[in-house]
Short mmCIF file of C-alpha atoms in Angstrom, two decimals:
data_model
loop_
_atom_site.label_atom_id
_atom_site.label_comp_id
_atom_site.label_asym_id
_atom_site.label_seq_id
_atom_site.Cartn_x
_atom_site.Cartn_y
_atom_site.Cartn_z
CA MET H 1 -49.90 -28.65 -50.40
CA ALA H 2 -51.13 -26.38 -47.63
CA PRO H 3 -49.26 -23.64 -46.57
CA SER H 4 -46.54 -23.60 -44.14
CA THR H 5 -45.92 -27.35 -44.36
CA PRO H 6 -43.01 -29.18 -43.49
CA PHE H 7 -41.74 -31.85 -45.72
CA ARG H 8 -38.55 -33.63 -47.09
CA LYS H 9 -37.35 -33.94 -50.36
CA ILE H 10 -34.93 -36.82 -51.24
CA TRP H 11 -33.03 -36.99 -54.72
CA CYS H 12 -31.24 -40.24 -55.45
CA MET H 13 -28.03 -39.08 -57.02
CA LEU H 14 -25.43 -41.06 -59.61
CA ASN H 15 -21.92 -40.53 -59.34
CA ASN H 16 -21.62 -41.18 -63.15
CA GLY H 17 -18.79 -38.67 -63.64
CA ASN H 18 -15.05 -39.79 -64.05
CA ILE H 19 -13.83 -38.50 -60.62
CA VAL H 20 -14.68 -39.79 -56.71
CA TRP H 21 -16.77 -37.32 -55.09
CA PRO H 22 -14.49 -35.84 -52.31
CA TYR H 23 -15.26 -36.01 -48.54
CA GLY H 24 -17.11 -32.39 -47.60
CA THR H 25 -19.26 -32.19 -51.10
CA HIS H 26 -22.61 -30.37 -50.23
CA LEU H 27 -25.71 -30.00 -52.19
CA ALA H 28 -26.21 -26.29 -52.33
CA TRP H 29 -29.13 -23.96 -53.20
CA VAL H 30 -28.31 -22.02 -56.34
CA GLY H 31 -31.49 -20.30 -57.11
CA GLY H 32 -35.27 -20.05 -57.38
CA ASP H 33 -37.20 -19.78 -54.27
CA GLN H 34 -35.85 -20.31 -50.82
CA PHE H 35 -38.00 -22.05 -48.91
CA ALA H 36 -35.77 -24.71 -47.26
CA ARG H 37 -34.78 -24.80 -43.82
CA GLN H 38 -30.98 -24.31 -44.84
CA SER H 39 -28.99 -23.33 -48.17
CA LEU H 40 -26.41 -26.04 -47.76
CA VAL H 41 -26.44 -29.60 -46.98
CA LYS H 42 -23.60 -31.92 -46.65
CA LEU H 43 -23.52 -35.37 -48.08
CA ALA H 44 -23.01 -38.35 -46.21
CA ILE H 45 -19.69 -39.19 -47.99
CA PRO H 46 -16.83 -41.19 -46.33
CA GLU H 47 -13.56 -39.78 -45.91
CA ALA H 48 -12.18 -42.07 -48.84
CA GLY H 49 -14.74 -40.29 -51.25
CA PHE H 50 -17.98 -41.30 -52.75
CA PRO H 51 -16.92 -44.00 -55.59
CA LEU H 52 -17.90 -43.85 -59.13
CA ASN H 53 -21.14 -45.40 -60.32
CA GLY H 54 -22.27 -45.29 -56.45
CA GLU H 55 -25.64 -43.88 -55.67
CA ILE H 56 -26.76 -41.73 -52.40
CA ASP H 57 -29.87 -40.49 -51.21
CA VAL H 58 -29.59 -36.61 -50.57
CA CYS H 59 -32.16 -35.32 -48.09
CA VAL H 60 -33.11 -31.57 -47.94
CA ASP H 61 -36.00 -30.20 -45.45
CA PHE H 62 -38.44 -27.79 -46.61
CA VAL H 63 -41.26 -25.69 -45.59
CA SER H 64 -43.69 -24.75 -47.88
CA PRO H 65 -44.28 -20.72 -48.19
CA ALA H 66 -47.19 -19.01 -46.28
CA LYS H 67 -48.73 -17.61 -49.36
CA PRO H 68 -50.27 -19.65 -52.15
CA GLY H 69 -48.53 -20.02 -55.73
CA ARG H 70 -46.23 -22.35 -57.55
CA TYR H 71 -42.34 -22.31 -55.76
CA ILE H 72 -39.22 -23.91 -57.51
CA SER H 73 -36.10 -24.14 -55.77
CA TYR H 74 -32.71 -25.06 -57.56
CA TRP H 75 -29.83 -27.25 -55.90
CA ARG H 76 -26.45 -28.26 -57.00
CA LEU H 77 -23.26 -30.34 -55.89
CA THR H 78 -20.99 -28.53 -54.76
CA SER H 79 -17.00 -29.56 -53.86
CA PRO H 80 -15.76 -28.96 -50.38
CA ASP H 81 -14.44 -25.41 -51.64
CA LEU H 82 -17.92 -24.69 -52.81
CA GLN H 83 -17.11 -25.14 -56.53
CA LYS H 84 -20.44 -26.42 -58.36
CA PHE H 85 -20.42 -29.79 -60.45
CA GLY H 86 -22.77 -31.85 -62.04
CA GLN H 87 -26.42 -31.31 -63.15
CA GLN H 88 -28.89 -28.82 -61.08
CA VAL H 89 -31.72 -30.42 -59.33
CA TRP H 90 -35.03 -29.21 -58.43
CA VAL H 91 -38.30 -29.14 -56.35
CA LEU H 92 -41.50 -27.65 -57.67
CA ILE H 93 -44.51 -27.14 -55.43
CA GLU H 94 -47.73 -25.75 -55.66
CA VAL H 95 -49.24 -24.18 -52.39
CA PHE H 96 -52.89 -24.04 -51.93
CA THR H 97 -54.99 -21.97 -49.24
CA PRO H 98 -56.93 -24.76 -47.71
CA PRO H 99 -60.84 -24.22 -48.04
CA SER H 100 -62.61 -22.39 -45.12
CA LEU H 101 -65.10 -24.09 -42.81
CA ALA H 102 -67.09 -21.27 -42.90
CA PRO H 103 -69.91 -20.72 -44.04
CA LEU H 104 -71.19 -24.21 -44.35
CA LEU H 105 -73.95 -23.79 -46.73
CA VAL H 106 -72.75 -26.22 -49.24
CA SER H 107 -74.16 -29.13 -50.58
CA LEU H 108 -72.70 -32.50 -49.29
CA ASP H 109 -73.33 -34.13 -53.01
CA VAL H 110 -70.90 -32.03 -54.60
CA PRO H 111 -67.34 -32.95 -54.94
CA PRO H 112 -64.37 -30.97 -53.03
CA LEU H 113 -63.44 -27.73 -54.96
CA MET H 114 -59.79 -27.75 -53.86
CA THR H 115 -57.31 -30.77 -54.31
CA PHE H 116 -53.90 -30.72 -52.64
CA ARG H 117 -51.04 -31.82 -54.93
CA MET H 118 -46.98 -31.77 -54.80
CA LEU H 119 -45.20 -31.99 -57.98
CA ILE H 120 -41.68 -32.86 -57.69
CA SER H 121 -38.95 -33.27 -60.47
CA CYS H 122 -35.62 -34.01 -60.69
CA ALA H 123 -32.95 -33.50 -63.21
CA GLY H 124 -30.67 -36.18 -64.45
CA GLY H 125 -29.85 -39.11 -66.51
CA ARG H 126 -32.57 -40.99 -64.85
CA ALA H 127 -35.82 -40.74 -62.95
CA CYS H 128 -35.62 -40.05 -59.25
CA SER H 129 -38.51 -40.98 -56.96
CA SER H 130 -40.30 -38.81 -54.46
CA ARG H 131 -39.87 -40.66 -50.98
#
């Protein structure tokens, strides 16, 4: 992806544990590169809690770093008192410098030298889609 590009990562999470997730549960940044707009995201959980075997989409807004390279950001669920639980999830991106428009002494018959790609992974017992 290009430098300084805003994007949203959505993890589809399943409560496959043995307790209801309490109101006030967050997803917290726990390591790696910090390129999210915030380090603590409150989940949309009702006051009665989030049920066993329920699924919830958790969104985090990011901005790709300004310098080229590979970046990874690790996150975990936390209780209202910030006790970590569950599996760690992550987002992995690669930032490329867009090709310069100058000089234009390039054959138009040659395919582009640079491609943009976004690598997104998610931990857990099932695959999560990048939406």
